[in-house]
Short mmCIF file of C-alpha atoms in Angstrom, two decimals:
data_model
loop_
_atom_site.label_atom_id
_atom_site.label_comp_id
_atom_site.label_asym_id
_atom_site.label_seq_id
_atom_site.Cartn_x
_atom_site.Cartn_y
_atom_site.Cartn_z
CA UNK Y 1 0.00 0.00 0.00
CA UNK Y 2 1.95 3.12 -1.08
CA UNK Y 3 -1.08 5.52 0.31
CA UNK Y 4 0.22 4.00 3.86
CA UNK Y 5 3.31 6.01 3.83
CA UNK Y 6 3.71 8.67 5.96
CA UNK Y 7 4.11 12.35 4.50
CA UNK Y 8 7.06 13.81 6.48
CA UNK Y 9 6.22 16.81 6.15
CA UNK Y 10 2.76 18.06 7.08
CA UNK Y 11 -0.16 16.54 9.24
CA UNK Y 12 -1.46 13.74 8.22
CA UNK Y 13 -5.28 13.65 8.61
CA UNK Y 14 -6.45 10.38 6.77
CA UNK Y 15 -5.45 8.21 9.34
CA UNK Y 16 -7.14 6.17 12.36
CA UNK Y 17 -10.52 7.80 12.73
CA UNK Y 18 -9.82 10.35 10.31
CA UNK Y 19 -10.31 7.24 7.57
CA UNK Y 20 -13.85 7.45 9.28
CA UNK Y 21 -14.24 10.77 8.64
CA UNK Y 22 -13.65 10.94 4.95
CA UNK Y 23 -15.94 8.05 4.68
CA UNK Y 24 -19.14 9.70 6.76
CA UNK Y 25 -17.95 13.39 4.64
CA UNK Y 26 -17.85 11.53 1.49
CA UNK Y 27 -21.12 10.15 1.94
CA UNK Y 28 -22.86 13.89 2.86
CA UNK Y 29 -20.83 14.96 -0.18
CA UNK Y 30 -22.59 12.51 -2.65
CA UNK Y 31 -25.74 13.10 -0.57
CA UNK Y 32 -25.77 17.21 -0.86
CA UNK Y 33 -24.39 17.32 -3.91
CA UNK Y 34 -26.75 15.35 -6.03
CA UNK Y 35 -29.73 16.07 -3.88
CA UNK Y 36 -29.59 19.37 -4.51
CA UNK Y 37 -28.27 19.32 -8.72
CA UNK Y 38 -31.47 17.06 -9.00
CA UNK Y 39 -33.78 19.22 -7.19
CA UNK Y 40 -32.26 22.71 -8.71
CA UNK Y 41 -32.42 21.20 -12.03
CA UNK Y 42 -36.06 19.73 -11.81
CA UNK Y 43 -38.20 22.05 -9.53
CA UNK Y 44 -35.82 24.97 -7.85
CA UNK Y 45 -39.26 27.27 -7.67
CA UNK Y 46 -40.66 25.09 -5.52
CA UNK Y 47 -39.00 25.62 -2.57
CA UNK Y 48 -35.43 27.70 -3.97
CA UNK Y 49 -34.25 28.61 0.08
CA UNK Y 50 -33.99 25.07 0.69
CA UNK Y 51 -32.51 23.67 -2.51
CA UNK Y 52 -29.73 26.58 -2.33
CA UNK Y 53 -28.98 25.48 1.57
CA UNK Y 54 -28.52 21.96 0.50
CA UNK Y 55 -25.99 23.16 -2.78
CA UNK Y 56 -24.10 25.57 0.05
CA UNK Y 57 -24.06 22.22 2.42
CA UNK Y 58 -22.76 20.11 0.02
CA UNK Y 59 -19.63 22.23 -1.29
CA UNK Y 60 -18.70 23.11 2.40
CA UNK Y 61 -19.03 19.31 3.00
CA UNK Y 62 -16.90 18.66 -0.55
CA UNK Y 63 -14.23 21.34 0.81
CA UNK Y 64 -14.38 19.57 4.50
CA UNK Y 65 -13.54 16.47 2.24
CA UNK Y 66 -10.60 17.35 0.28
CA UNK Y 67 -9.17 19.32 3.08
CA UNK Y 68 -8.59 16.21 4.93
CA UNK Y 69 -7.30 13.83 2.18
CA UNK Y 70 -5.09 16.49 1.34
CA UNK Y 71 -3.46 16.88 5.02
CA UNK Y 72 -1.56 19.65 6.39
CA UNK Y 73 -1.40 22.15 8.68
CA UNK Y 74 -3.04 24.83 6.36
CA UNK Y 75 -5.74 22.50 5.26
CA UNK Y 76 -5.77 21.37 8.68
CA UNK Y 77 -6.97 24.92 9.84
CA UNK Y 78 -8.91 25.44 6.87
CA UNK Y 79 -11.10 21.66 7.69
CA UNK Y 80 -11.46 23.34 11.31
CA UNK Y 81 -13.09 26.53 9.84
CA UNK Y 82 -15.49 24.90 7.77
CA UNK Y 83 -16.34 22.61 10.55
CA UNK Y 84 -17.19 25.31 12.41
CA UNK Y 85 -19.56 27.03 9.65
CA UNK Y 86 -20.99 23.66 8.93
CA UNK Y 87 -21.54 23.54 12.58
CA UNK Y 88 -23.39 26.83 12.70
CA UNK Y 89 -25.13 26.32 9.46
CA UNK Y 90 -26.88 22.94 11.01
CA UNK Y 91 -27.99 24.99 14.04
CA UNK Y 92 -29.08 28.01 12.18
CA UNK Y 93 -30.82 26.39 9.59
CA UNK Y 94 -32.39 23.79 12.14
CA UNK Y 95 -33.61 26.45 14.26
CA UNK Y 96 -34.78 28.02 11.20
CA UNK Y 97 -36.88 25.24 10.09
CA UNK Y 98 -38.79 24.65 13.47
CA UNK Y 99 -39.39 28.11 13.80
CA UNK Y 100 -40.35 28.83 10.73
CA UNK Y 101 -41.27 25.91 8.81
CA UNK Y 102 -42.97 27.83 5.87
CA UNK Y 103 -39.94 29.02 4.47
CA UNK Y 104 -39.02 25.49 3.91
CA UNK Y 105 -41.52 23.78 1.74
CA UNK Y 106 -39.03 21.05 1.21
CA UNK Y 107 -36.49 19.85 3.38
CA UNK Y 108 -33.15 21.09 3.42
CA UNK Y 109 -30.10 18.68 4.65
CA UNK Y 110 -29.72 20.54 7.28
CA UNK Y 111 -33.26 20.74 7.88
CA UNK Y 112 -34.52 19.94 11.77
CA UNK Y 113 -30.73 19.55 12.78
CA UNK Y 114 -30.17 16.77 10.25
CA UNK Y 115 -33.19 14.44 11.43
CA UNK Y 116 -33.85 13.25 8.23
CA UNK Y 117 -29.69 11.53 8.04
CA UNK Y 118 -29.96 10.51 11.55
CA UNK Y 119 -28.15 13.43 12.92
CA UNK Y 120 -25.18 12.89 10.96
CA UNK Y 121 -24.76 16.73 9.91
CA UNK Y 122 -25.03 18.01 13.75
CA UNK Y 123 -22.65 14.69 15.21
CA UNK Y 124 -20.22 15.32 12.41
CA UNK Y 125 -18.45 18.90 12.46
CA UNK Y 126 -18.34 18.11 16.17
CA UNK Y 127 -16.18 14.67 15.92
CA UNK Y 128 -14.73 16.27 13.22
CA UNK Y 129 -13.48 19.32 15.23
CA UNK Y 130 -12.35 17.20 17.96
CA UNK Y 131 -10.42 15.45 15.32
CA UNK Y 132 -8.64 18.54 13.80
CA UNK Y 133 -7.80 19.63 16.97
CA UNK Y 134 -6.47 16.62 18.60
CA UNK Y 135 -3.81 16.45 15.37
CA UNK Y 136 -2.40 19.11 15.91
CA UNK Y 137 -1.29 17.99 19.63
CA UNK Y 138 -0.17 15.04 18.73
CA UNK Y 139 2.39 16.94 15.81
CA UNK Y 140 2.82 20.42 16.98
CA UNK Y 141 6.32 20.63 15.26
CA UNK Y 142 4.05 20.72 11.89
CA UNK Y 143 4.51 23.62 9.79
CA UNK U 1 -38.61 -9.68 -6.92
CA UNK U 2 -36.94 -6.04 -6.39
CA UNK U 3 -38.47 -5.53 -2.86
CA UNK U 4 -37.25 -8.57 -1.94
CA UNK U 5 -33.45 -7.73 -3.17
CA UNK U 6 -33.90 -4.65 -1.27
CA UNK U 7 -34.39 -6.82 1.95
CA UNK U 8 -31.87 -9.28 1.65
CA UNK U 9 -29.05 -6.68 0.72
CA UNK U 10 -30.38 -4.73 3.67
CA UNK U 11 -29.91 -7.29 6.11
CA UNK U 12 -26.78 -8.55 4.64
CA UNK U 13 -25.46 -4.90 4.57
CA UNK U 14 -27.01 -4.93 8.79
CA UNK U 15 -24.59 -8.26 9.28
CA UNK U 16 -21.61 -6.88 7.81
CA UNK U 17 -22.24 -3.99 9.58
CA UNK U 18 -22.44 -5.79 13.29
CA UNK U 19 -19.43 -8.28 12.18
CA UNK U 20 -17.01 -5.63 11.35
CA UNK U 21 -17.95 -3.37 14.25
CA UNK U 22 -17.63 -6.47 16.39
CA UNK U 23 -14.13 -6.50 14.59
CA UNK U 24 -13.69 -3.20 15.40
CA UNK U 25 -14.82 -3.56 19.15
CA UNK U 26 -11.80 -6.55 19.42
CA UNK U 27 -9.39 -3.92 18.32
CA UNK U 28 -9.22 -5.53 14.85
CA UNK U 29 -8.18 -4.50 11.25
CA UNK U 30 -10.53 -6.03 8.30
CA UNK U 31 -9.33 -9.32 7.39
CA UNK U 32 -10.04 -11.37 4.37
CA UNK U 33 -13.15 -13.16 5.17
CA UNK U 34 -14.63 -9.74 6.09
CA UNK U 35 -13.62 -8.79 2.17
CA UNK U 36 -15.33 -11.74 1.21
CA UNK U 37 -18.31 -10.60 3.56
CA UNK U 38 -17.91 -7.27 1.79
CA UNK U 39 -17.88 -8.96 -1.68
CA UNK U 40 -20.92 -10.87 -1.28
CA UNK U 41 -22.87 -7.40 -0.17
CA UNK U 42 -21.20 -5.69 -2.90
CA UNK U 43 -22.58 -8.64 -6.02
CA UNK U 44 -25.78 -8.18 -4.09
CA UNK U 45 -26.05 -4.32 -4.68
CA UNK U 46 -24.66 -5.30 -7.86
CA UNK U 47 -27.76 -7.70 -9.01
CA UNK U 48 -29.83 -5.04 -7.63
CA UNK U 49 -28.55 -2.20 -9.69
CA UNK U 50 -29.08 -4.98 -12.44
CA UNK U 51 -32.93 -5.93 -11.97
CA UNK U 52 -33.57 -2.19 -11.14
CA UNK U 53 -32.48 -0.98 -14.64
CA UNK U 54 -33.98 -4.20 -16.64
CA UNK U 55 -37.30 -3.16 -14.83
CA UNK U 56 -36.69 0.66 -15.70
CA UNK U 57 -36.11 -0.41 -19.78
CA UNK U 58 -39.02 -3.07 -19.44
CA UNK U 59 -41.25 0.38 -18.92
CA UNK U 60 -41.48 0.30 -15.18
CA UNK U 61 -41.82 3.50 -13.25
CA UNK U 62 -40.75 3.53 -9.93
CA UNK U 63 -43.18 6.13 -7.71
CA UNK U 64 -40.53 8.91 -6.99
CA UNK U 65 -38.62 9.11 -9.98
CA UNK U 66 -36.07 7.43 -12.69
CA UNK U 67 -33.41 9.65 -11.86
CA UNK U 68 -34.13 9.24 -8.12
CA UNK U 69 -34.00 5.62 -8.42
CA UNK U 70 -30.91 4.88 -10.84
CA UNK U 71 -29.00 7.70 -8.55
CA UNK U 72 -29.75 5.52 -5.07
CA UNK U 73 -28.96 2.50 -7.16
CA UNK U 74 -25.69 3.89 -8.06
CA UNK U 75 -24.89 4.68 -4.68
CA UNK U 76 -26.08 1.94 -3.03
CA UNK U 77 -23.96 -0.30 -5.56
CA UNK U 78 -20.41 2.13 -4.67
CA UNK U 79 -21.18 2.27 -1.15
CA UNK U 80 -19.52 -0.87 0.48
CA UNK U 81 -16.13 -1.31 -2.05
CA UNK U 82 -15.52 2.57 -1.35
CA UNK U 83 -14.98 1.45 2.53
CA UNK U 84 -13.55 -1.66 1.64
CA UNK U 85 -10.69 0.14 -0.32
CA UNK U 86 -10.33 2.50 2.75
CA UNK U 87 -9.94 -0.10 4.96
CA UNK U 88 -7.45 -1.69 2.77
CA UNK U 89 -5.18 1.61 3.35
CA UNK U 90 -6.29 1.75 7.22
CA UNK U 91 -5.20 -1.26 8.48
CA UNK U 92 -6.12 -1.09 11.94
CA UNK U 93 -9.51 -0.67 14.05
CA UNK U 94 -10.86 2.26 12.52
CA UNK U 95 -10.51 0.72 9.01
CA UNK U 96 -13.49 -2.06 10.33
CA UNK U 97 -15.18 1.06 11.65
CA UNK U 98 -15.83 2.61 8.18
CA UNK U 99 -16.55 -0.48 6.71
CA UNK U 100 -19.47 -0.72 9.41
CA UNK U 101 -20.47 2.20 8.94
CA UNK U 102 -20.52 2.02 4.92
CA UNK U 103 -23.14 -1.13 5.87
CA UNK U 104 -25.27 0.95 8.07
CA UNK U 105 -25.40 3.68 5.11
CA UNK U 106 -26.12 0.42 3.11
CA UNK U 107 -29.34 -0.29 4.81
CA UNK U 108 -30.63 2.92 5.51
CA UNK U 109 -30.37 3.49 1.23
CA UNK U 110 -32.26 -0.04 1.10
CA UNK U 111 -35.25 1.38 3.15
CA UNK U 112 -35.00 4.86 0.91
CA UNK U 113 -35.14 2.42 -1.88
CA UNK U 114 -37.64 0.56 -1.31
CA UNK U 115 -40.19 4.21 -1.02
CA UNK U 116 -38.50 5.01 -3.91
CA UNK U 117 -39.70 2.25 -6.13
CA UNK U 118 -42.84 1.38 -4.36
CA UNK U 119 -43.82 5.16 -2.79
#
């Protein structure tokens, strides 16, 4: 397995429950992505707030994503960032939807902090921050 | 005959997912009767993503959508070999952990498949 050599330089992030990770982001990825291309494409009047939530979701999850294959101390930050948007995007949104569920004639991904993927999107950017942040104990020398 | 493919890959995708987390829970990597374990899931999806697009071209129309349906199917069929090619690079707990988890994901697209086709 070549991929199992270590970088020298740099953080690695696929690695232990990182590998996890990339799996559960990948998924969301795939999820979002498509989700919302289908539902722009076929009926965006419907319900356009929602649809445009879910195409925001799923390129913040497909950054989240790449940032961690990639590895690093700059993607390493950059992962933590849009953890911590994703984070407050799940909240915000899924306060949004219970307070105002007529804005939201469709669900979202986010929609109802995620209920609809088993609250995935809410446990996610959490394990995923711990992650980050735990890496960059464990190397500190990392530039 | 679909809805019943739907079942049986959703239990076998349940199985895999308890063995390898039990493989996971003894500290374990994936070994190779867990890829066979994955195999057999994976032909499963396979057939499935088979059947589903005969019915489609024999002018069946599943309740939610073509596009809905051949886009779960997809999934559904990439969904276990992704993790087992993780776990191939991962070799220690964690590696059994995605592959669980890739079977849970597994079952929960079953049941979305199954209102899919049926409503």
């Amino acid at each position: 397995m070549t991929t199992v050599e270590e970088k020298p330089a740099g953080t690695r992030l696929v690695s232990g429950p990182g590998m996890l990770l990339v799996w559960l982001y990948g998924v969301m990825v795939v999820g979002a992505v498509s989700r919302s291309a289908y539902q722009i494409a076929t009926e965006f009047d419907r319900a356009p707030l929602a649809y445009s939530l879910s195409a925001v979701a799923g390129v913040v999850y497909g950054f989240i994503t790449y940032s961690l294959v990639r590895g690093g101390e700059t993607a390493r930050r950059l992962a933590l960032v849009c953890c911590a948007v994703e984070l407050a995007g799940v909240l915000a949104v899924g306060t949004w939807t219970l307070v105002d569920p007529s804005a939201f004639p469709d669900a979202t991904v986010w929609s109802k902090y995620g209920m609809g993927y088993v609250f995935v999107p809410v446990l996610l950017p959490l394990s995923a921050m711990y992650w980050l942040r735990r890496s960059r104990k464990q190397q500190p020398e990392a530039v | 005959m679909l809805d019943a493919l739907t079942l049986v890959t959703g239990v076998a995708a349940l199985l895999l997912a308890a063995w390898c987390g039990w493989a996971a829970h003894r500290d374990q990597p994936t070994k190779d009767w867990h890829f066979i374990g994955m195999a057999v899931v994976s032909v499963l999806a396979l057939v499935q993503l088979v059947i589903g697009v005969v019915a489609l071209a024999r002018g069946e129309k599943p309740a939610q959508g073509t596009t809905i349906f051949v886009a779960y199917l997809l999934g559904a069929f990439a969904c276990v070999p992704a993790a087992g090619l993780m776990s191939l690079t991962e070799r220690t707990r964690w590696g059994s952990v995605t592959v669980a988890a890739s079977g849970v994901v597994l079952a929960v697209l079953q049941v979305r498949l199954y209102d899919i086709w049926g409503g």
